[in-house]
XYZ file of C-alpha atoms in Angstrom:
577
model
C 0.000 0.000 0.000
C 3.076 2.518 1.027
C 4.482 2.383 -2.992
C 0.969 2.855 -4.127
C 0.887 6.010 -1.867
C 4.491 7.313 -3.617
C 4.195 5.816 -7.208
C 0.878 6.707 -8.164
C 1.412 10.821 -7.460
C 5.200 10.502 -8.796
C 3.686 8.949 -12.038
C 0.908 11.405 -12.127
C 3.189 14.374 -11.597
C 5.849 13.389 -14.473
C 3.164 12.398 -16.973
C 1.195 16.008 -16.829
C 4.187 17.832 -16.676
C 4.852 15.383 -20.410
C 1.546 16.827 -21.718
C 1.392 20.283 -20.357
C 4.793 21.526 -20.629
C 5.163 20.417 -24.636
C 1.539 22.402 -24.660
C 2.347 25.772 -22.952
C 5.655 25.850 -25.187
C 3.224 25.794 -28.474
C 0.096 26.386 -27.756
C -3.629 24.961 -28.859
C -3.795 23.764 -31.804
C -0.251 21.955 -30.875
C 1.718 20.770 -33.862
C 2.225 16.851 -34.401
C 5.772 16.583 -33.097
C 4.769 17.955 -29.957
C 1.542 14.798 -29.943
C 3.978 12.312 -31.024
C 6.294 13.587 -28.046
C 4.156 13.158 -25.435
C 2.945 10.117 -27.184
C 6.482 7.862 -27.111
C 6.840 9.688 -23.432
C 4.187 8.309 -21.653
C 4.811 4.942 -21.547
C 7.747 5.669 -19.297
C 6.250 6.715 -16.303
C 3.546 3.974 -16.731
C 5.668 1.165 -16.795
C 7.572 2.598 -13.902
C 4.462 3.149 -11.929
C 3.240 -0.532 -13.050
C 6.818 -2.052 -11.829
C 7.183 0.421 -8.511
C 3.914 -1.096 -7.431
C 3.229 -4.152 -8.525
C 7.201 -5.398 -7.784
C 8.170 -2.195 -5.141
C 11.214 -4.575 -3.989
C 12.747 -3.749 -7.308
C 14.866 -0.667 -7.895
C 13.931 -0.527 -11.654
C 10.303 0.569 -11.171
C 11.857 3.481 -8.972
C 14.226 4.220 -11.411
C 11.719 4.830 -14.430
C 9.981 6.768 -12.255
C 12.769 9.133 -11.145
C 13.937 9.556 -14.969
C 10.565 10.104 -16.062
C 9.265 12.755 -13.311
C 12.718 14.342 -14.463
C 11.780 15.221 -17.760
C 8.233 15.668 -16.771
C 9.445 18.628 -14.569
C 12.360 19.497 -17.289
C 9.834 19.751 -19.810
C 7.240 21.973 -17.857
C 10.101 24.528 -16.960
C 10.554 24.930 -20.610
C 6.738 24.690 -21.193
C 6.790 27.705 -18.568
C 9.515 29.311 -20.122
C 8.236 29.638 -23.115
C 5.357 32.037 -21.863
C 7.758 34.056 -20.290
C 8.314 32.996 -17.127
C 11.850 33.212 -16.316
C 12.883 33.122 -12.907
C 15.436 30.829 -10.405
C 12.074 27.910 -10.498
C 11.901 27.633 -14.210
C 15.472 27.359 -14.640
C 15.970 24.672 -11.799
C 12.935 22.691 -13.397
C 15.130 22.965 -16.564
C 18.452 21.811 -14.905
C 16.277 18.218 -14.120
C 16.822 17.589 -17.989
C 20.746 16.952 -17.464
C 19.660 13.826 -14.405
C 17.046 12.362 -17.240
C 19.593 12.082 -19.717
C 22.220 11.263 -17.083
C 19.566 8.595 -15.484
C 18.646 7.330 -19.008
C 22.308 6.757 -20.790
C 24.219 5.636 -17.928
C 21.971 4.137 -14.801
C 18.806 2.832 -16.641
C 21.263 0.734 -19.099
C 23.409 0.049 -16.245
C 21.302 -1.552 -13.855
C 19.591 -3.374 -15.988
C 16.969 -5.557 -15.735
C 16.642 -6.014 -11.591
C 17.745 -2.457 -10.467
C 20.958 -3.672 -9.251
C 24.707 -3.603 -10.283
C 25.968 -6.288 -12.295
C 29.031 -6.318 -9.771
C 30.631 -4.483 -7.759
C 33.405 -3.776 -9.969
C 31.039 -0.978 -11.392
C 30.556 0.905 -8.570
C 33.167 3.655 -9.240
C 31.360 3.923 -12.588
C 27.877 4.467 -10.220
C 29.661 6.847 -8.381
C 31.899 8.918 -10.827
C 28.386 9.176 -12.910
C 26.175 10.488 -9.987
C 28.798 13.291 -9.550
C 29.370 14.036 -13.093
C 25.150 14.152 -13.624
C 25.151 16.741 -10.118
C 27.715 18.724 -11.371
C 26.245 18.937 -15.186
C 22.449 19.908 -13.513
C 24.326 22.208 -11.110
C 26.453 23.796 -13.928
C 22.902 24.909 -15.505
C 20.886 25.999 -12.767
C 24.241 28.104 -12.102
C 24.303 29.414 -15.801
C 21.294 30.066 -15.760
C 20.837 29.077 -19.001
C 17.273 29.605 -20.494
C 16.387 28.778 -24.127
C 13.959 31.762 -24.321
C 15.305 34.137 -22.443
C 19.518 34.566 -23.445
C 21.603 36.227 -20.884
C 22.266 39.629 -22.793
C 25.843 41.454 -22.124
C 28.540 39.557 -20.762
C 28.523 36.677 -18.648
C 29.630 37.074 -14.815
C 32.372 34.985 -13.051
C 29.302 32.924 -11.436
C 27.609 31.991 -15.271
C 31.086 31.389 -16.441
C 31.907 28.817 -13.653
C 28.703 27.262 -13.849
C 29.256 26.981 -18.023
C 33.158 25.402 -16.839
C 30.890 23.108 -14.753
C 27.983 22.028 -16.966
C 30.559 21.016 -19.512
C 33.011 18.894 -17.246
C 29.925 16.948 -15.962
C 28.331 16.597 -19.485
C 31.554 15.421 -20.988
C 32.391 12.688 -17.914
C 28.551 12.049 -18.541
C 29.165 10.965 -22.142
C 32.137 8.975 -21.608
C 30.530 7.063 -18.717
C 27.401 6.348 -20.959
C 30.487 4.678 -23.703
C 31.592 2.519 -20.588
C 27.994 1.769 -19.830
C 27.647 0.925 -23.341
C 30.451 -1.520 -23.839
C 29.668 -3.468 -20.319
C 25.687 -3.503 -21.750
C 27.011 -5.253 -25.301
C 29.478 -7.678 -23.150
C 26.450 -8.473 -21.320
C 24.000 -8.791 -23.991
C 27.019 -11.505 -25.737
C 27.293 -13.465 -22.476
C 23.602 -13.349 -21.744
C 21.506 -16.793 -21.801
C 19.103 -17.344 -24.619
C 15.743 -16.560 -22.339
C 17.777 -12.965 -21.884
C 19.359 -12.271 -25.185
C 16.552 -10.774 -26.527
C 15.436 -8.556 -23.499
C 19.248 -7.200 -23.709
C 19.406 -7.170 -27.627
C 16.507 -4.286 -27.423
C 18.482 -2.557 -24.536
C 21.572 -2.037 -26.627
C 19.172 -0.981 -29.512
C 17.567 1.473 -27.087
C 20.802 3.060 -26.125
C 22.274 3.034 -29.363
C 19.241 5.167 -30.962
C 19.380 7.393 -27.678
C 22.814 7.942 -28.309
C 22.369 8.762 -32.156
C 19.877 10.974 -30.944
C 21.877 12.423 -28.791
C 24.388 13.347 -31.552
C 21.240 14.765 -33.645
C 20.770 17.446 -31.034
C 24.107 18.419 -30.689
C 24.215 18.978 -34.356
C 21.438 20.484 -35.264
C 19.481 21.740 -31.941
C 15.760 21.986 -31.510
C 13.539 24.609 -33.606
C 15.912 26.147 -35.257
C 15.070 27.545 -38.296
C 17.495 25.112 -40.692
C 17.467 21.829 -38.856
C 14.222 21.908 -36.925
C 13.434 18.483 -38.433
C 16.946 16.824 -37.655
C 16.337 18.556 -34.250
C 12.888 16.895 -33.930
C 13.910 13.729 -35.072
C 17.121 13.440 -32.530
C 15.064 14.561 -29.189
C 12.331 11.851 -30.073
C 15.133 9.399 -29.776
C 16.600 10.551 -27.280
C 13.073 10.821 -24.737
C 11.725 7.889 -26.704
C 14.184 4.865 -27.156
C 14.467 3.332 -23.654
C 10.575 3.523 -23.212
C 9.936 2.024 -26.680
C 12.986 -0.782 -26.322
C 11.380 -1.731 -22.881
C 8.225 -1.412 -24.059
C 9.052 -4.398 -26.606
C 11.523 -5.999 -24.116
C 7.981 -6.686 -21.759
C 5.907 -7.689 -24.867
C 8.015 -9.758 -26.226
C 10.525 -11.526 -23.985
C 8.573 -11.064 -20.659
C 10.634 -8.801 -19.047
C 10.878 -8.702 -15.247
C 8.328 -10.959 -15.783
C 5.559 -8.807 -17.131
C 3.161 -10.509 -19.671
C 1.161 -8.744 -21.906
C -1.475 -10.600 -24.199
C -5.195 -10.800 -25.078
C -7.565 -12.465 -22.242
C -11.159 -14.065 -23.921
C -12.613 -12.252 -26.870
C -12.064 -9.025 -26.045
C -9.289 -7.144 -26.360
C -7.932 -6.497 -22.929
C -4.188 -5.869 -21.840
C -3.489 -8.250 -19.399
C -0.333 -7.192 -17.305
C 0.403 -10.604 -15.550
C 3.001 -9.886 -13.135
C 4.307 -12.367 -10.661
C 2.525 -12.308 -7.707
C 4.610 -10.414 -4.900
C 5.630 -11.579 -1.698
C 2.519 -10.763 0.115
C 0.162 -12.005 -2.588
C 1.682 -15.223 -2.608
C 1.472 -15.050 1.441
C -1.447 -14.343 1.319
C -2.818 -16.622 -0.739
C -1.053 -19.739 0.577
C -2.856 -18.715 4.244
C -5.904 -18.955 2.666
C -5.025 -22.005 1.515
C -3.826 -24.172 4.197
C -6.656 -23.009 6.184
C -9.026 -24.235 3.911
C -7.015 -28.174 3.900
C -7.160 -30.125 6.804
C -5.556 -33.022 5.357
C -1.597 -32.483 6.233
C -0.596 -34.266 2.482
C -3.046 -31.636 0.540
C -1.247 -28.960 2.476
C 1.949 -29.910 1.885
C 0.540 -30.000 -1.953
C -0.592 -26.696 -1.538
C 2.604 -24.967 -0.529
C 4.621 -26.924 -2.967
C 2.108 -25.457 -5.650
C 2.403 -22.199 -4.129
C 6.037 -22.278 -4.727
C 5.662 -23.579 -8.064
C 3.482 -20.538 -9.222
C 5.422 -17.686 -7.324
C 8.158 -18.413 -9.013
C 7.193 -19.457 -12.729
C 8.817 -23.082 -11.840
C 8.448 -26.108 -13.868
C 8.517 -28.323 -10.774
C 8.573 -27.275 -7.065
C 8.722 -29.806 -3.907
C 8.034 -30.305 -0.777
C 9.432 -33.147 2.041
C 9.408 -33.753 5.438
C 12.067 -34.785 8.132
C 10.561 -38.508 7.953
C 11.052 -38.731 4.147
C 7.232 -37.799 3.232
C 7.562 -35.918 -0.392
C 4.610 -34.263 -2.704
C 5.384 -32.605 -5.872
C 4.029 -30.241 -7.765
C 4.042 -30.553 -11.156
C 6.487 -33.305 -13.511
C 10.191 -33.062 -11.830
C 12.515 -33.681 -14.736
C 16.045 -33.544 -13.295
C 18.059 -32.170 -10.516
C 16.706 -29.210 -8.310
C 18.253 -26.122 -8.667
C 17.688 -24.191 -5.229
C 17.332 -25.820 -2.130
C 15.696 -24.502 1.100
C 15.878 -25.642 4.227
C 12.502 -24.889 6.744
C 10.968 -26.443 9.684
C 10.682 -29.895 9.976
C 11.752 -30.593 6.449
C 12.818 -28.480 2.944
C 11.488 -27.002 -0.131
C 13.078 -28.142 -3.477
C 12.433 -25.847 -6.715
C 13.277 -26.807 -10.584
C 14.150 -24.975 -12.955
C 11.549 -21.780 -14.360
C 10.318 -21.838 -17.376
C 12.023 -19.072 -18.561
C 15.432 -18.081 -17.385
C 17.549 -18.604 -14.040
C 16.453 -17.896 -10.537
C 17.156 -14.612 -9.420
C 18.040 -12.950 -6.288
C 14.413 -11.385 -6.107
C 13.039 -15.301 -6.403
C 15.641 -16.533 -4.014
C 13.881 -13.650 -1.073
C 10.642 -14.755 -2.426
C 11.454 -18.104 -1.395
C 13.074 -17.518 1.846
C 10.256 -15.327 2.840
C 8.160 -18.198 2.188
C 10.089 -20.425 4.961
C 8.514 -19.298 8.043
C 5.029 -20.302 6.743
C 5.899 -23.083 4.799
C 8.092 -24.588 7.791
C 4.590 -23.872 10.101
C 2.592 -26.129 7.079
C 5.735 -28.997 7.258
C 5.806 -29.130 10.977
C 1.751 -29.235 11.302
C 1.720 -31.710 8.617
C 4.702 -33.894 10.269
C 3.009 -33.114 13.517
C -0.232 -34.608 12.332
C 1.428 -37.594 10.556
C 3.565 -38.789 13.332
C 0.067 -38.346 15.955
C -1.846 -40.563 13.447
C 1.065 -43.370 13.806
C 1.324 -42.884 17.389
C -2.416 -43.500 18.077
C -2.536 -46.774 15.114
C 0.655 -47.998 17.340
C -1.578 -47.517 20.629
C -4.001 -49.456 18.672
C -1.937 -52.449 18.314
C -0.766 -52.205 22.011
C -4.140 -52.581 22.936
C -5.100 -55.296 20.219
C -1.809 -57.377 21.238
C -2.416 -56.815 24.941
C -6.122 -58.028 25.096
C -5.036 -61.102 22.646
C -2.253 -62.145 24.472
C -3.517 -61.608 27.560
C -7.543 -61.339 28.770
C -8.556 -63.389 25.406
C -6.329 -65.981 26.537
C -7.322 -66.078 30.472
C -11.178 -66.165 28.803
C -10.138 -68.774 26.640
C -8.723 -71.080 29.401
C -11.604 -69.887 31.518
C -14.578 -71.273 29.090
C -12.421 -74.453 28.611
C -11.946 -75.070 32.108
C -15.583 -74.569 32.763
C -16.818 -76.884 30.283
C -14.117 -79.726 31.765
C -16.241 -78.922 34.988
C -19.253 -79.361 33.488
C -18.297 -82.721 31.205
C -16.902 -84.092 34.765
C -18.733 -82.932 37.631
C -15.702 -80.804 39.420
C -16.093 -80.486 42.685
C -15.841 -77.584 45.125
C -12.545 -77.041 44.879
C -12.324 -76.953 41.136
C -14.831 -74.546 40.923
C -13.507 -72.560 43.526
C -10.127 -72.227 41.902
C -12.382 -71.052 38.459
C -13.818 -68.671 40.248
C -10.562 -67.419 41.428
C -8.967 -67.125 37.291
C -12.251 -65.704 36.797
C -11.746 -62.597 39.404
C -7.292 -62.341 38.275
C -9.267 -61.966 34.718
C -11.343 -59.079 35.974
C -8.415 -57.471 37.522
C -6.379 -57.596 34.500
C -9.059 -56.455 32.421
C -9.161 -53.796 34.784
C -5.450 -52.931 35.144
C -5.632 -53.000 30.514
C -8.605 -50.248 31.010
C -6.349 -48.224 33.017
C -3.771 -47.937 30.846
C -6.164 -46.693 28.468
C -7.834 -44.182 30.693
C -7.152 -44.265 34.705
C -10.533 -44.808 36.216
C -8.667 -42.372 39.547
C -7.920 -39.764 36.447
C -11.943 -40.060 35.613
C -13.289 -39.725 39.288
C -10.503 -38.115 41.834
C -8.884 -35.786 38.931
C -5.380 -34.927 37.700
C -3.296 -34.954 41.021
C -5.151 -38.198 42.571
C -4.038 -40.366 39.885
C -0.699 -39.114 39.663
C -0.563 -39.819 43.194
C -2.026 -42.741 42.781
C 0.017 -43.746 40.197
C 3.501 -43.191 41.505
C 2.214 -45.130 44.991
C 2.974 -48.518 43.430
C 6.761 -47.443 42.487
C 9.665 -49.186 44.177
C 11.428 -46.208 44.818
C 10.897 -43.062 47.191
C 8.555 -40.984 45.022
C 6.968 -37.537 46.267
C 3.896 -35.871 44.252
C 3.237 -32.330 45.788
C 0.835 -29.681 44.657
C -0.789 -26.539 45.804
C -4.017 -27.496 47.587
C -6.443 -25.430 45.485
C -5.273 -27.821 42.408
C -6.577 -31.114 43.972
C -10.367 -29.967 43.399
C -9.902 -28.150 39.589
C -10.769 -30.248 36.722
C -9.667 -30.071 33.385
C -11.048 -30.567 30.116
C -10.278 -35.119 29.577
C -7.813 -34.152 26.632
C -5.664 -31.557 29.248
C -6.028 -34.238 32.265
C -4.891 -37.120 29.816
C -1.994 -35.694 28.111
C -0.485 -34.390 31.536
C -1.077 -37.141 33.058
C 0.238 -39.977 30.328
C 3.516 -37.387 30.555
C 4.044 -37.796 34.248
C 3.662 -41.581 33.837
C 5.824 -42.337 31.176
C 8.601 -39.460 32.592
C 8.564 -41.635 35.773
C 8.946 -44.875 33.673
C 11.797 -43.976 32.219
C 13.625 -42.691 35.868
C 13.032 -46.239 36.818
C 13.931 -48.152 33.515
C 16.647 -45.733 31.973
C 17.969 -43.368 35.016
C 18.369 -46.009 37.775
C 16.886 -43.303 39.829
C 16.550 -43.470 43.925
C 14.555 -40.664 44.396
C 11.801 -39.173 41.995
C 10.020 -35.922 42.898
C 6.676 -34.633 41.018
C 5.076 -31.539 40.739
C 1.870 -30.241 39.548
C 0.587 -26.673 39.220
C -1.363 -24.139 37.438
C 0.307 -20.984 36.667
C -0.419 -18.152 34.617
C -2.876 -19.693 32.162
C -0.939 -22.911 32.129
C -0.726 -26.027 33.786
C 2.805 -27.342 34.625
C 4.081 -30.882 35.751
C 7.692 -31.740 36.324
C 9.376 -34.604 36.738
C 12.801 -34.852 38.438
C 14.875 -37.408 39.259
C 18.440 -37.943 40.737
C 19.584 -40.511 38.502
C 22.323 -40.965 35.963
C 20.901 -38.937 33.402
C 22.243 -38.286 29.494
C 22.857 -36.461 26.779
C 19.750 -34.409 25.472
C 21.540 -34.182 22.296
C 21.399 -37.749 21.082
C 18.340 -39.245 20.001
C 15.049 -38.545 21.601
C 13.237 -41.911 23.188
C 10.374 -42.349 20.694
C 7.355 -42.156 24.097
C 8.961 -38.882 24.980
C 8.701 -37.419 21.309
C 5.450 -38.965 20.914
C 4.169 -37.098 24.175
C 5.631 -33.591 22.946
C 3.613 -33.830 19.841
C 0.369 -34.581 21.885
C 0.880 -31.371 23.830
C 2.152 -29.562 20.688
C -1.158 -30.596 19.414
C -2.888 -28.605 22.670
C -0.802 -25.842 22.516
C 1.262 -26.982 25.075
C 5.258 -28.071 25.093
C 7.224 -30.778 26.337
C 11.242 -29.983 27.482
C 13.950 -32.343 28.948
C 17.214 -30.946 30.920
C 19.427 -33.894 31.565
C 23.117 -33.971 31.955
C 25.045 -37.543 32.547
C 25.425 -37.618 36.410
C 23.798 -34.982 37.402
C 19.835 -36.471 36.904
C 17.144 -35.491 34.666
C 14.318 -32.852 35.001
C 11.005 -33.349 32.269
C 9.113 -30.083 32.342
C 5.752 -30.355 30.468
C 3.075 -27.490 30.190
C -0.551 -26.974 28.571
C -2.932 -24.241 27.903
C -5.751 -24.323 30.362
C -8.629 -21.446 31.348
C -7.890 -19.373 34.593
């Protein structure tokens, strides 16, 4: 919104001073040179407003638009002139004519096509032409010099200097526009074939600016002899670069601009790439709209594919999951490393990636790792609850099915044989060790203490049975809150399998557990005095799988461990006052 705000009145200002200055210089009916003038002049600041705001984190739109409001304002002075105005604001409006033709035959050439340098080794050239173009514009406005008003008599030390002045900088002006010249051809030779033609019509551009350049030091403007030759060189000069860009974007897709005909009608359709926050924006809208983690990750890799004209574009997680959008033919060319996983990109369809697609992409990693770590967040919740499944499954057939098993056989023996008192009394016995390990399976599902006595009864209940000193404290308002089943679950599944792996892993003597609520959150830690180990090695797979079911609640899940010194699991989850 900000280059809209700055673009739109710099474009507006440059193209009216175009039309009105060539029409206060001539007056109503204007002849055609002055119509085809502001004809080839326009486009110029229209395709740098079109560039400043639809790609504002290029310097070429901004460039356009500075050359163009200078001659817009350069051509009003002399518009202004021309009815006799003649003052220090007409002749500093007319001074702006040296940066356009400073801006056009050295900078627009030489920054070429991104807005940026082509290396560093040209930025003495930058520099050296910046001061020659100040000291050429400052040379004028010192002069004085007015095309309709002479200086009469003769000319004072100051008009003298500032004639010593406008030369120097016009003449280091020319010769950097030669340099500019030769580096644009060397360029154009070495250029790929998407790019050849884009730079073929720059070197044309500059070449007819300077030929008409060389008109209009020959033969100058409205004079009675040459007036034609005069015409003829300041139309190449103000018209070239917009024309040669013009045909650049029509034809070779410049800076990825498309123009072409959409349905019947005839319509220009300027189909820039989408910008940063377009493509942001879009992708949001996106992901919210796909639940399913493998369409998301679909989603972003077509997101990528489109932002940035790709043929191919990737996506793949951390456990080896991969979706591509579209047909991947070859290597990738650009890698990315996000969250969770990376983005791969192929080659575009039209020339290399640039430096603008490489900070398209890496502003794309923030979101794009959120999409890879909800999608591998989802994925590995889905295998954790099918491997809970089979716990269960193998549990109840290798355990309960087989007590019930032995318990229907056994009673049918009794039945076939007449079993006594005793027998039965010893079925009745596998009958109630069935019931309690039926019971004991439930638990482990969901604690019946968890469902009636709340979060700190089971724990409490739980770490009872351990065979080593265990201590569960709590404040005493926290014994009588409940919590939503999801909340009292997942904290309490962490506690239990933190203090299972004190007493299998840690060899712990001492464990110590405690549960509170705490600004919005609900802690538990879990500390133990045993030998402890390096959190950088491999996380235990129930640890990690407990992390991602309080990652899924908002919560988080954090181990502190050092060998020898014991380990301390600190858990937390969103809860409501």
């Amino acid at each position: 919104m900000s280059s809209r705000l700055v673009a739109g009145p710099l474009a507006l200002i440059a193209a009216g001073g175009v039309v009105a200055g060539p029409l206060l210089e001539t007056g109503l009916p204007a002849p055609p040179q002055q119509w085809v003038f502001i004809v080839l002049v326009l486009p110029l600041p229209m395709l740098g407003w079109l560039l400043a705001v639809r790609r504002p984190e290029l310097r070429y739109g901004w460039l356009l638009l500075a050359a163009a409001l200078a001659l817009g304002l350069s051509v009003f002075g002399t518009g202004l002139s021309a009815r006799g105005e003649a003052h220090v604001v007409t002749t500093a409006l007319g001074s702006l004519g040296a940066v356009f033709y400073g801006l056009t035959w050295i900078f627009v050439p030489l920054l070429f096509p991104d807005g940026r340098l082509p290396s560093r080794r040209w930025r003495p050239v930058a520099w050296i032409s910046g001061g020659a173009i100040a000291l050429h514009a400052g040379g004028i406005l010192a002069l004085g010099y007015n095309p309709y008003h002479p200086p009469s008599g003769a000319p004072s030390a100051t008009e003298l200097a500032g004639a010593l002045a406008g030369a120097a900088g016009q003449f280091v002006t020319w010769i950097m526009a030669v340099i500019v010249l030769c580096g644009l051809v060397v360029r154009w030779r070495r250029s790929g074939r998407a790019e050849r033609g884009q730079y073929a019509w720059m070197v044309g551009g500059m070449v007819a600016t300077a030929a008409g350049a060389v008109l209009l030091s020959l033969f100058q403007f409205g004079g009675p002899q040459y007036g034609a030759a005069g015409v003829v060189g300041l139309l190449a000069v103000v018209g070239s670069f917009p024309a040669a860009i013009g045909v650049a974007v029509v034809r070779h897709r410049l800076l990825d601009v498309r123009v072409g005909l959409r349905g019947s009608r005839l319509h220009l359709v300027f189909d820039l790439r989408p910008t940063v926050d377009e493509v942001l924006s879009d992708l949001g809208t996106a992901l919210e709209d796909t639940p399913e983690p493998v369409e998301q990750l679909a989603r972003l890799a077509a997101a990528v594919r489109n932002g940035l004209d790709l043929r191919w574009a990737a996506v793949t997680l951390a456990d080896g999951t991969r979706v591509v959008s579209g047909e991947q033919q070859g290597p990738a060319v650009l890698e990315l490393p996000v969250r969770g996983g990376r983005i791969e990109c192929g080659p575009r369809d039209t020339g290399p990636l640039t430096r603008v697609d490489r900070r398209l992409l890496e502003a794309l990693a923030v979101p794009a790792g959120l999409a890879i770590q909800s999608a591998g967040l989802v994925t590995r919740l889905v295998n954790a609850q099918e491997a809970e499944r089979r716990r269960i499954e193998r549990n109840i057939h290798d355990g309960v099915q087989q007590q019930l098993v032995a318990l229907i056989a056994g009673l049918e023996l009794a039945r076939a044989t007449g079993a006594g008192p005793a027998v039965l009394a010893g079925l009745r016995e596998q009958a109630r060790q069935t019931l309690a390990d039926l019971r004991e399976l439930a638990a482990g599902i969901h604690p019946s203490a968890l469902s009636q006595g709340g979060l700190v009864e089971a724990v409490e209940e739980r770490c009872s049975r351990l065979p080593v000193r265990t201590t569960v404290t709590s404040p005493p308002s926290l014994r009588a809150r409940r919590f939503a089943d999801q909340v009292e679950g997942a904290m309490y599944f962490t506690v239990s399998e933190a203090v299972a792996n004190a007493l299998k892993h840690a060899a712990a003597a001492t464990i110590e557990v405690h549960l509170e609520q705490d600004g919005g959150r609900l802690r538990a830690t879990v500390a133990d005095d045993g030998k402890g180990f390096d959190p950088g090695a491999p996380a235990r797979r129930g640890l990690a799988t407990l992390a991602d079911r309080l990652d899924a609640l908002g919560g988080s899940l954090t181990v502190d461990s050092e060998p020898g010194k014991g380990t301390r699991v600190n858990a937390w989850v969103p809860v409501d006052g």
